[in-house]
Amino acid sequence: MRASGQTLTAVAARSGQRAAAYAAVEGFERTEPDYQSLLDAPDIDAVYIGLTTDAHVPWSIRALGAGKHVLCEKPLAMNAGEVGQLMAVQQRTGLQVMEAFIHPFHPQFDFVREVVASGRLGELRAANAVFLSRFEAADNFRWNREHGGGALFDLGCYCVSALLLLLEQPVVWADAQQEFLGEVDVTTTGLLGLPGGRAATLACSLQAATVQQLSMTGSAAHLVMPHPFSSIDSSATVTVGEHHEHFAPVNPYQRMVVHFAAAARGEVPLKLSLAHSLAQAQVLDALFRAGAGGQRTWLVAGSGTTHEG
Amino acid sequence: MRASGQTLTAVAARSGQRAAAYAAVEGFERTEPDYQSLLDAPDIDAVYIGLTTDAHVPWSIRALGAGKHVLCEKPLAMNAGEVGQLMAVQQRTGLQVMEAFIHPFHPQFDFVREVVASGRLGELRAANAVFLSRFEAADNFRWNREHGGGALFDLGCYCVSALLLLLEQPVVWADAQQEFLGEVDVTTTGLLGLPGGRAATLACSLQAATVQQLSMTGSAAHLVMPHPFSSIDSSATVTVGEHHEHFAPVNPYQRMVVHFAAAARGEVPLKLSLAHSLAQAQVLDALFRAGAGGQRTWLVAGSGTTHEG
């Protein structure tokens, strides 16, 4: 954020000591003794919420109540119902809330959306997104179900978000197979039914060789993003048929913060709306229900709820 | 087959004229007026059956009855029940029957099986096989459901066969989304549930940009076959982690015929058993039932039947 032209005013953490250590490393001007003190500070316009997933919506709602714009770590919520609650508060306040996904802020993503919109791929036949990586099982919220751990929340949400943004189609139903380690899904593999007999697949894992990839095959051309979810200072190459489109290294975190600040000032519309977060949460809910229930789960478009198929 | 050291004795077709034209191009010594005449010829040891899928099992059974070994085009049967009938006849006669898949006869396939067996990938986390290509909709059995057309039969059977051979695990359940064009599935996307919470995905299409790929990601390494299903005189490269294993061009059709002739002479065990064909047909049945029924379909291991989950 330092490089984004915004001022890093204050940081709060679970303890004043943790906040002070973080502030020293990251260059914050001051620390606040706790989260509420930070929200009460009159000279702060926006907050970035990087707590465990179960704390995202409660603290986002408090931040809106304190008049702050909210940039919140992904996944935004524990379920679609929570996103609905947050949407209601956001609409009352008129403040901006955005789920902090970086993938839409890498230029490769705009390029792929343009390719899809141009019709260059033809009619969609297949789509697949995977985000597999390795995190040691430790005393970390990733391994704690109550706080929103597991592969689907931690990595699968990227796959779902990117597929929804690029396919530009609602997910009609989901099926999933999940492997558990302790109390969380260490791996989830999913099938997403789209309208018209189309489908997408995804896989995510917390204990695998690191692989990320998104591919879309149409009636006319095949597209591959070998690094769809990118990272700081990442270059990228997107292949469309025989064409390779190269992208110089960028910092999508910085681009995300610059964009969010501009949106908070009312200069541009938000790139990622809460409607996108709701659709994504509905798909995650459906995947969890399919994995646990052992059957395909249908989504009721737009209602924010699911029922068993 | 000419290059395989076997003698191309005779060919039969729907008409004597078609057979004569084919014999002239392919170098057969003589033509037979119809299929049964060919089976009745006493100087023929083995037949290759390349009819439409619905004719595979009936003619394979007649060929066995005439004392011929049978190499039969894929998919071997319209359903698992037909494979079971063929297995019963094969066991009575002791003659050899093999489904003519070429992918196991490319050296890359032996390499990948060794990598998997060595444990180099670690525990399986994700697997995906796709075979997408373009065939114009024409007066061809591919577009005729009664004769066994559609993407899942024509291309998806490769994905299922390769996954079953490489994963070395039974499929427990399947779910699928299918897009229809006329009376056949032009595209099928599937999710295959494996034991222990693991899964594989697949996609096949008759009207897409041409892509074939098989990937397997384990806890220790990621493996990619960019051309798993190969073709005549095809080279190949398999990537395992940072390692690239290159394979010089081979003709897997020729290797398949040489192998089958050796197996027919009792010199080597068959590389592809009817048990493999049965397992594959059970998975295809389950995918069709899931696609048509709109729900996950469970396979009952080893029984040759399926029931709804």
XYZ file of C-alpha atoms in Angstrom:
618
model
C 0.000 0.000 0.000
C 2.987 2.249 0.683
C 3.773 2.367 -3.026
C 0.195 3.109 -3.995
C 0.172 6.775 -3.022
C -2.180 6.203 -0.106
C -1.160 7.077 3.446
C -0.805 4.185 5.836
C -2.235 5.887 8.874
C -2.724 3.285 11.548
C -2.730 -0.433 12.219
C -4.460 -2.463 14.905
C -3.932 -6.105 15.837
C -4.950 -8.636 18.457
C -2.481 -6.953 20.831
C -0.751 -3.581 20.919
C 2.590 -5.398 20.766
C 1.696 -7.229 17.535
C 0.477 -3.974 16.018
C 3.656 -2.143 16.934
C 5.861 -4.834 15.416
C 3.794 -4.806 12.205
C 3.782 -0.984 12.043
C 7.575 -0.891 12.333
C 8.054 -3.308 9.440
C 5.321 -1.989 7.163
C 5.714 1.747 7.787
C 2.466 2.690 9.502
C 2.495 6.104 11.204
C 0.848 4.850 14.369
C -0.776 1.885 16.050
C -4.165 1.628 17.677
C -4.633 -0.528 20.776
C -7.522 -2.503 19.271
C -9.737 -2.750 16.176
C -12.540 -0.551 17.553
C -10.121 2.291 18.391
C -8.975 2.214 14.786
C -12.564 2.410 13.546
C -13.227 5.321 15.915
C -10.290 7.375 14.600
C -11.782 10.396 12.776
C -8.822 10.847 10.384
C -9.176 7.417 8.741
C -11.270 7.103 5.560
C -10.920 3.413 4.750
C -9.817 0.210 6.421
C -8.271 -2.963 5.133
C -9.561 -5.984 7.041
C -7.188 -8.927 7.083
C -8.615 -10.979 9.945
C -9.704 -14.611 9.874
C -12.690 -15.244 7.598
C -15.243 -15.560 10.402
C -14.335 -12.016 11.539
C -14.641 -10.421 8.077
C -18.345 -9.596 7.951
C -18.760 -8.599 11.637
C -15.842 -6.165 11.423
C -16.805 -4.953 7.942
C -20.257 -4.057 9.283
C -18.724 -2.235 12.263
C -16.353 -0.385 9.955
C -19.255 0.763 7.761
C -21.081 1.842 10.914
C -18.041 3.980 11.772
C -18.190 5.589 8.313
C -15.165 3.803 6.798
C -14.883 2.295 3.324
C -13.887 -1.381 3.560
C -11.368 -3.421 1.615
C -11.668 -6.927 3.061
C -9.545 -10.044 2.579
C -11.010 -12.966 0.656
C -13.160 -14.882 1.114
C -15.354 -12.042 2.281
C -17.723 -14.214 4.306
C -18.366 -17.626 5.820
C -21.459 -18.051 3.614
C -23.778 -16.233 1.207
C -26.120 -15.225 4.035
C -23.345 -13.163 5.606
C -22.659 -11.432 2.285
C -26.371 -10.567 2.118
C -26.205 -8.954 5.574
C -23.180 -6.929 4.546
C -24.852 -5.849 1.280
C -27.826 -4.485 3.229
C -25.561 -2.377 5.465
C -23.442 -1.233 2.530
C -26.557 -0.068 0.651
C -27.740 1.940 3.670
C -24.380 3.674 4.134
C -23.381 4.174 0.495
C -19.791 3.426 1.494
C -17.639 1.138 -0.680
C -16.922 -2.492 0.203
C -14.674 -4.683 -1.905
C -13.349 -8.219 -1.495
C -9.558 -8.017 -1.831
C -8.978 -10.337 -4.807
C -5.856 -9.346 -6.706
C -6.348 -11.413 -9.872
C -8.670 -8.885 -11.573
C -5.959 -6.231 -11.118
C -3.290 -7.920 -13.220
C -3.435 -6.627 -16.835
C -3.609 -10.232 -18.119
C -7.087 -10.433 -16.633
C -8.385 -7.441 -18.631
C -6.848 -8.981 -21.742
C -8.634 -12.304 -21.161
C -11.960 -10.571 -20.518
C -11.530 -8.713 -23.814
C -10.711 -11.966 -25.634
C -13.823 -13.613 -24.204
C -16.040 -10.595 -24.955
C -14.708 -10.385 -28.523
C -16.025 -13.870 -29.296
C -12.525 -15.008 -30.324
C -12.916 -18.258 -28.377
C -16.265 -19.062 -29.968
C -18.834 -20.925 -27.895
C -17.553 -22.220 -24.577
C -16.891 -25.963 -24.468
C -14.639 -26.444 -21.424
C -13.172 -24.413 -18.560
C -10.914 -25.467 -15.719
C -9.270 -23.566 -12.868
C -6.810 -25.048 -10.385
C -4.970 -23.562 -7.437
C -2.909 -26.148 -5.628
C -0.192 -25.342 -3.125
C 1.484 -26.453 0.041
C 0.914 -25.063 3.527
C 2.266 -26.942 6.478
C -0.399 -28.018 8.950
C 0.259 -25.708 11.876
C -1.506 -23.625 14.467
C -2.949 -21.359 11.805
C -6.515 -20.456 10.903
C -6.092 -22.367 7.594
C -6.499 -25.574 9.617
C -9.343 -24.274 11.759
C -12.839 -24.752 10.423
C -14.519 -22.304 12.785
C -12.298 -19.468 11.540
C -12.855 -20.330 7.877
C -9.942 -22.624 7.083
C -9.597 -25.255 4.376
C -8.590 -25.404 0.728
C -11.900 -24.269 -0.750
C -11.979 -21.055 1.304
C -8.253 -20.384 1.033
C -7.549 -21.213 -2.638
C -10.786 -22.450 -4.212
C -12.380 -19.022 -3.843
C -9.833 -17.697 -6.366
C -10.885 -20.393 -8.863
C -14.583 -19.628 -8.392
C -14.105 -15.852 -8.551
C -11.990 -16.005 -11.717
C -14.351 -18.461 -13.446
C -17.412 -16.338 -12.616
C -15.723 -13.179 -13.896
C -14.481 -14.778 -17.112
C -17.354 -17.112 -17.979
C -19.890 -14.349 -17.429
C -22.493 -17.007 -16.726
C -24.235 -18.012 -13.508
C -23.483 -21.366 -11.923
C -26.659 -23.472 -11.913
C -25.454 -26.417 -9.827
C -22.305 -27.728 -8.195
C -20.925 -31.100 -7.237
C -17.758 -31.673 -5.236
C -15.487 -34.278 -3.759
C -13.578 -33.243 -0.632
C -10.677 -34.803 1.237
C -10.423 -33.785 4.871
C -7.362 -33.362 7.075
C -8.391 -32.811 10.649
C -11.401 -30.512 10.566
C -10.842 -28.804 7.196
C -10.935 -29.800 3.521
C -7.312 -30.252 2.473
C -8.449 -30.755 -1.132
C -11.667 -29.982 -3.006
C -12.439 -30.946 -6.608
C -15.565 -29.453 -8.110
C -17.860 -29.531 -11.121
C -19.888 -26.381 -11.822
C -22.952 -26.735 -14.053
C -23.583 -23.693 -16.268
C -26.638 -22.936 -18.419
C -27.015 -24.709 -21.761
C -25.245 -27.931 -20.823
C -21.920 -26.219 -20.239
C -19.663 -26.730 -17.262
C -16.433 -25.758 -15.545
C -14.180 -27.741 -13.248
C -11.902 -26.670 -10.420
C -9.433 -28.145 -7.964
C -7.732 -26.681 -4.908
C -5.485 -28.156 -2.260
C -3.475 -27.004 0.750
C -1.040 -29.918 0.474
C 0.041 -30.359 -3.115
C 2.818 -29.402 -5.472
C 2.221 -25.754 -6.349
C 0.230 -25.327 -9.571
C -2.089 -22.597 -10.710
C -3.759 -22.578 -14.107
C -6.943 -21.440 -15.783
C -7.963 -22.685 -19.211
C -10.979 -22.041 -21.401
C -11.650 -23.905 -24.624
C -14.198 -22.629 -27.068
C -15.479 -23.848 -30.402
C -12.905 -21.583 -32.089
C -9.841 -21.325 -29.838
C -8.167 -22.497 -26.647
C -6.944 -20.060 -23.979
C -4.494 -20.800 -21.155
C -3.429 -18.622 -18.223
C -0.542 -20.456 -16.520
C -0.540 -17.964 -13.611
C -4.079 -16.628 -13.356
C -3.906 -15.681 -9.682
C -0.518 -13.974 -9.926
C 1.415 -12.392 -7.077
C 3.618 -9.365 -6.341
C 5.856 -8.315 -9.233
C 4.590 -11.111 -11.417
C 4.973 -11.231 -15.159
C 2.513 -13.359 -17.099
C 1.895 -14.938 -20.463
C -1.549 -15.775 -21.794
C -1.850 -18.148 -24.748
C -4.798 -17.865 -27.142
C -4.530 -20.441 -29.915
C -1.050 -19.928 -31.390
C -0.688 -16.425 -29.959
C 1.287 -15.675 -26.784
C 0.501 -12.388 -25.049
C 3.214 -11.301 -22.628
C 2.758 -8.970 -19.656
C 5.566 -7.156 -17.849
C 5.816 -7.569 -14.078
C 3.299 -5.556 -12.095
C 2.190 -5.429 -8.485
C -1.530 -6.255 -8.538
C -1.846 -5.533 -4.791
C -0.756 -1.963 -5.395
C -3.077 -1.643 -8.399
C -5.945 -2.989 -6.276
C -5.356 -0.400 -3.528
C -5.058 2.486 -6.004
C -8.304 1.371 -7.640
C -10.119 1.000 -4.324
C -9.011 4.465 -3.162
C -10.251 5.972 -6.446
C -13.580 4.157 -6.058
C -13.864 5.325 -2.446
C -13.390 8.896 -3.695
C -16.201 8.261 -6.179
C -13.932 8.619 -9.213
C -14.473 5.145 -10.702
C -16.975 2.326 -10.234
C -15.784 -0.606 -8.139
C -14.224 -3.333 -10.269
C -15.469 -6.087 -7.915
C -18.968 -5.579 -6.596
C -20.638 -7.245 -3.633
C -22.880 -8.934 -6.212
C -19.773 -10.767 -7.399
C -18.904 -11.668 -3.798
C -22.456 -12.958 -3.294
C -22.362 -15.129 -6.422
C -18.992 -16.503 -5.388
C -20.194 -17.256 -1.843
C -23.268 -19.031 -3.242
C -21.034 -21.282 -5.323
C -18.727 -21.992 -2.362
C -21.778 -22.808 -0.214
C -23.048 -25.185 -2.904
C -19.654 -26.903 -3.227
C -19.450 -27.417 0.553
C -23.003 -28.767 0.647
C -22.343 -31.114 -2.278
C -19.120 -32.330 -0.672
C -20.756 -32.942 2.698
C -24.096 -34.197 1.392
C -22.734 -36.502 -1.284
C -24.941 -35.161 -4.029
C -25.210 -32.469 -6.655
C -26.489 -29.180 -5.184
C -28.608 -26.717 -7.152
C -28.319 -22.961 -6.754
C -31.398 -20.787 -6.929
C -30.210 -17.870 -9.010
C -30.173 -14.572 -7.198
C -31.910 -15.710 -4.023
C -28.799 -16.167 -1.981
C -29.953 -19.594 -0.866
C -29.419 -23.137 -2.062
C -31.510 -26.257 -1.951
C -30.634 -29.896 -2.457
C -31.106 -31.182 -6.015
C -0.503 -53.114 -39.671
C 1.596 -53.591 -42.788
C 4.655 -52.311 -40.935
C 4.024 -54.505 -37.912
C 5.217 -57.763 -39.438
C 1.719 -59.234 -39.574
C 0.143 -60.328 -42.871
C -2.904 -58.341 -43.974
C -4.856 -61.258 -45.357
C -8.342 -60.033 -46.125
C -10.747 -57.138 -45.628
C -14.535 -57.039 -45.650
C -16.823 -53.997 -45.718
C -20.481 -53.085 -46.081
C -20.142 -53.782 -49.815
C -17.639 -55.682 -51.947
C -16.869 -52.439 -53.789
C -15.934 -50.598 -50.569
C -13.764 -53.536 -49.506
C -11.956 -53.623 -52.862
C -11.208 -49.903 -52.748
C -9.880 -50.199 -49.188
C -7.800 -53.299 -50.025
C -6.149 -51.495 -52.945
C -5.092 -48.563 -50.767
C -4.086 -50.496 -47.671
C -2.431 -53.519 -49.280
C -4.734 -56.359 -48.344
C -4.181 -59.575 -50.338
C -7.875 -60.176 -50.921
C -11.369 -58.969 -50.115
C -14.268 -60.931 -48.700
C -17.818 -60.160 -49.861
C -19.137 -59.661 -46.313
C -18.133 -59.818 -42.653
C -19.283 -63.405 -42.095
C -17.266 -64.704 -45.081
C -14.201 -63.151 -43.513
C -14.920 -64.852 -40.199
C -15.432 -68.176 -42.012
C -12.027 -68.022 -43.755
C -9.865 -70.802 -42.245
C -6.515 -69.053 -42.909
C -7.298 -66.015 -40.727
C -6.173 -66.036 -37.052
C -7.333 -62.656 -35.845
C -9.655 -59.867 -36.903
C -9.639 -56.142 -36.349
C -13.171 -54.811 -35.925
C -13.590 -51.179 -36.903
C -17.366 -50.949 -37.248
C -19.705 -48.526 -35.509
C -19.833 -48.989 -31.737
C -23.203 -50.758 -31.674
C -21.753 -53.469 -33.970
C -18.613 -54.058 -31.866
C -19.860 -56.630 -29.359
C -22.156 -58.577 -31.731
C -19.367 -59.009 -34.305
C -16.722 -59.644 -31.624
C -18.854 -62.493 -30.284
C -19.323 -63.928 -33.795
C -15.577 -63.655 -34.426
C -14.805 -65.530 -31.205
C -17.363 -68.143 -32.252
C -15.426 -68.533 -35.518
C -12.198 -69.050 -33.554
C -10.620 -65.667 -34.250
C -8.785 -63.436 -31.794
C -10.369 -59.960 -31.736
C -8.829 -56.504 -31.718
C -11.824 -54.149 -31.565
C -12.081 -50.381 -31.971
C -12.910 -48.258 -28.940
C -15.241 -47.913 -27.224
C -15.648 -51.676 -27.127
C -19.335 -51.624 -26.231
C -22.487 -49.550 -25.913
C -22.591 -50.246 -22.157
C -21.035 -52.353 -19.382
C -23.653 -55.083 -19.821
C -22.381 -55.738 -23.349
C -18.797 -55.959 -22.095
C -19.998 -58.550 -19.575
C -21.556 -60.644 -22.368
C -18.343 -60.473 -24.359
C -16.258 -61.414 -21.298
C -18.351 -64.555 -20.806
C -17.793 -65.665 -24.426
C -14.087 -64.774 -24.284
C -13.630 -66.881 -21.145
C -15.304 -69.904 -22.785
C -13.148 -69.680 -25.925
C -9.818 -68.679 -24.362
C -9.218 -66.429 -27.387
C -7.826 -62.925 -26.909
C -9.990 -59.788 -27.077
C -8.547 -56.298 -26.739
C -10.025 -52.823 -27.050
C -7.888 -50.944 -29.582
C -6.690 -48.006 -27.465
C -3.342 -46.728 -28.679
C -2.398 -44.499 -25.741
C -0.966 -47.349 -23.605
C 1.360 -48.244 -26.508
C 3.254 -44.957 -26.581
C 6.425 -45.189 -24.437
C 5.405 -42.011 -22.563
C 2.593 -44.011 -21.010
C 4.943 -46.638 -19.520
C 7.098 -43.794 -18.195
C 4.126 -42.160 -16.474
C 2.974 -45.449 -14.961
C 6.488 -45.924 -13.560
C 6.506 -42.382 -12.139
C 3.149 -43.004 -10.446
C 4.196 -46.432 -9.128
C 7.477 -45.016 -7.794
C 5.613 -42.658 -5.476
C 7.408 -39.659 -6.992
C 4.152 -37.671 -7.179
C 3.284 -38.375 -3.551
C -0.375 -38.683 -2.616
C -2.807 -37.777 -5.378
C -4.508 -34.390 -4.977
C -5.856 -33.619 -8.468
C -6.152 -35.228 -11.889
C -7.649 -33.909 -15.106
C -7.924 -35.326 -18.625
C -9.282 -33.465 -21.628
C -9.735 -34.461 -25.247
C -11.397 -31.737 -27.264
C -11.474 -31.606 -31.037
C -13.521 -30.616 -34.042
C -15.553 -32.893 -36.267
C -17.989 -31.390 -38.688
C -21.575 -32.497 -38.164
C -22.149 -34.791 -41.132
C -23.746 -38.063 -42.111
C -21.359 -39.995 -39.886
C -21.939 -42.365 -36.975
C -20.390 -39.760 -34.628
C -23.667 -37.833 -34.859
C -25.896 -40.920 -34.556
C -26.825 -41.988 -31.064
C -28.038 -45.454 -32.051
C -24.641 -46.312 -33.528
C -22.750 -44.977 -30.511
C -21.973 -41.408 -31.488
C -21.237 -38.410 -29.292
C -18.237 -36.852 -27.562
C -18.165 -39.125 -24.520
C -17.998 -42.308 -26.632
C -15.700 -40.863 -29.263
C -13.181 -38.912 -27.165
C -14.219 -39.177 -23.516
C -13.474 -42.911 -23.478
C -9.779 -42.049 -23.967
C -9.895 -39.755 -20.902
C -11.582 -42.414 -18.772
C -9.294 -45.220 -19.954
C -6.123 -43.216 -19.341
C -7.274 -41.986 -15.917
C -8.222 -45.519 -14.808
C -4.868 -46.914 -15.965
C -2.822 -44.154 -14.340
C -4.761 -43.521 -11.141
C -4.924 -47.245 -10.385
C -8.047 -46.575 -8.316
C -11.687 -47.462 -8.930
C -14.196 -44.716 -9.667
C -16.789 -44.627 -6.876
C -19.217 -42.128 -8.373
C -19.583 -39.826 -11.353
C -21.348 -36.595 -12.119
C -21.573 -34.987 -15.540
C -22.896 -32.058 -17.481
C -23.693 -32.682 -21.156
C -24.455 -30.379 -24.037
C -26.406 -31.970 -26.880
C -26.305 -31.290 -30.597
C -29.060 -33.169 -32.352
C -29.223 -36.571 -30.736
C -25.679 -36.845 -29.357
C -23.618 -35.177 -26.621
C -21.380 -32.666 -28.396
C -19.603 -31.945 -25.084
C -19.405 -33.775 -21.765
C -17.705 -32.503 -18.613
C -17.339 -34.967 -15.768
C -16.305 -35.332 -12.148
C -15.152 -38.787 -11.034
C -15.193 -39.518 -7.298
C -12.341 -41.778 -6.164
C -11.876 -43.442 -2.760
C -10.582 -41.338 0.143
C -12.088 -38.027 -0.917
C -10.032 -37.855 -4.095
C -11.349 -37.010 -7.545
C -10.544 -36.585 -11.198
C -12.136 -34.360 -13.821
C -12.519 -34.760 -17.573
C -13.864 -32.887 -20.572
C -14.468 -33.963 -24.160
C -16.060 -32.249 -27.133
C -16.659 -32.911 -30.817
C -16.810 -29.200 -31.645
C -13.965 -27.384 -29.952
C -10.473 -26.145 -30.622
C -8.244 -29.231 -30.529
C -6.674 -29.794 -27.112
C -5.545 -32.951 -25.401
C -3.904 -32.979 -21.976
C -3.642 -35.142 -18.903
C -2.327 -33.795 -15.611
C -1.870 -35.335 -12.189
C -0.854 -33.348 -9.131
C 0.353 -35.092 -6.018
C 1.479 -33.924 -2.623
C 5.086 -34.028 -3.909
C 5.057 -33.226 -7.640
C 2.973 -32.187 -10.647
C 2.923 -34.226 -13.873
C 1.681 -33.058 -17.281
C 1.224 -35.015 -20.515
C 0.428 -32.445 -23.243
C -0.351 -35.224 -25.765
C -1.521 -38.204 -23.741
C -3.573 -39.802 -26.521
C -0.908 -39.388 -29.211
C -1.197 -40.400 -32.878
C 0.895 -41.919 -35.664
C 4.579 -40.911 -35.621
C 4.075 -38.726 -32.594
C 6.854 -37.491 -30.364
C 5.963 -36.546 -26.797
C 7.252 -34.721 -23.758
C 6.136 -35.483 -20.224
C 6.864 -32.962 -17.480
C 7.316 -34.109 -13.880
C 8.072 -31.180 -11.609
C 11.044 -29.421 -13.245
C 12.018 -32.468 -15.323
C 11.074 -32.847 -19.010
C 11.186 -36.383 -20.405
C 11.286 -36.474 -24.208
C 10.157 -39.362 -26.405
C 11.138 -39.839 -30.047
C 8.368 -40.325 -32.609
C 6.801 -43.776 -32.622
C 3.770 -45.341 -34.233
C 1.606 -46.559 -31.358
C -0.842 -48.260 -33.775
C 1.949 -50.472 -35.042
C 3.154 -51.190 -31.506
C -0.409 -52.103 -30.514
C -0.758 -54.596 -33.393
C 2.645 -56.196 -32.705
C 1.690 -56.548 -29.044
C -1.726 -58.008 -29.831
C -0.246 -60.565 -32.253
C 2.285 -61.628 -29.591
C -0.509 -61.952 -27.034
C -2.621 -63.969 -29.499
C 0.331 -66.349 -29.920
C 0.452 -66.658 -26.125
C 3.862 -65.002 -25.836
C 2.888 -62.062 -23.594
C -0.070 -61.190 -21.393
C -2.511 -58.674 -22.881
C -1.686 -55.110 -21.892
C -5.358 -54.080 -21.884
C -7.693 -56.642 -20.371
C -11.459 -56.869 -20.711
C -11.551 -56.013 -16.989
C -10.183 -52.603 -17.975
C -12.799 -52.311 -20.719
C -15.512 -53.224 -18.207
C -14.348 -50.627 -15.663
C -14.202 -48.005 -18.392
C -17.692 -48.887 -19.679
C -19.070 -48.696 -16.120
C -17.688 -45.163 -15.774
C -19.080 -44.121 -19.181
C -22.482 -45.570 -18.203
C -22.387 -43.611 -14.939
C -21.441 -40.370 -16.712
C -24.306 -40.780 -19.208
C -26.750 -41.549 -16.393
C -25.564 -38.552 -14.359
C -25.818 -36.295 -17.411
C -29.312 -37.485 -18.291
C -30.602 -37.857 -14.731
C -29.254 -34.605 -13.380
C -27.631 -36.146 -10.350
C -24.499 -37.835 -9.107
C -24.468 -41.551 -9.985
C -22.786 -44.179 -7.817
C -20.995 -47.187 -9.231
C -21.187 -50.519 -7.464
C -17.625 -51.775 -7.690
C -17.202 -54.907 -9.754
C -20.891 -55.652 -10.297
C -21.151 -54.134 -13.738
C -24.260 -52.231 -12.720
C -24.955 -48.752 -11.408
C -27.606 -47.287 -9.178
C -28.669 -43.728 -8.540
C -27.018 -42.039 -5.503
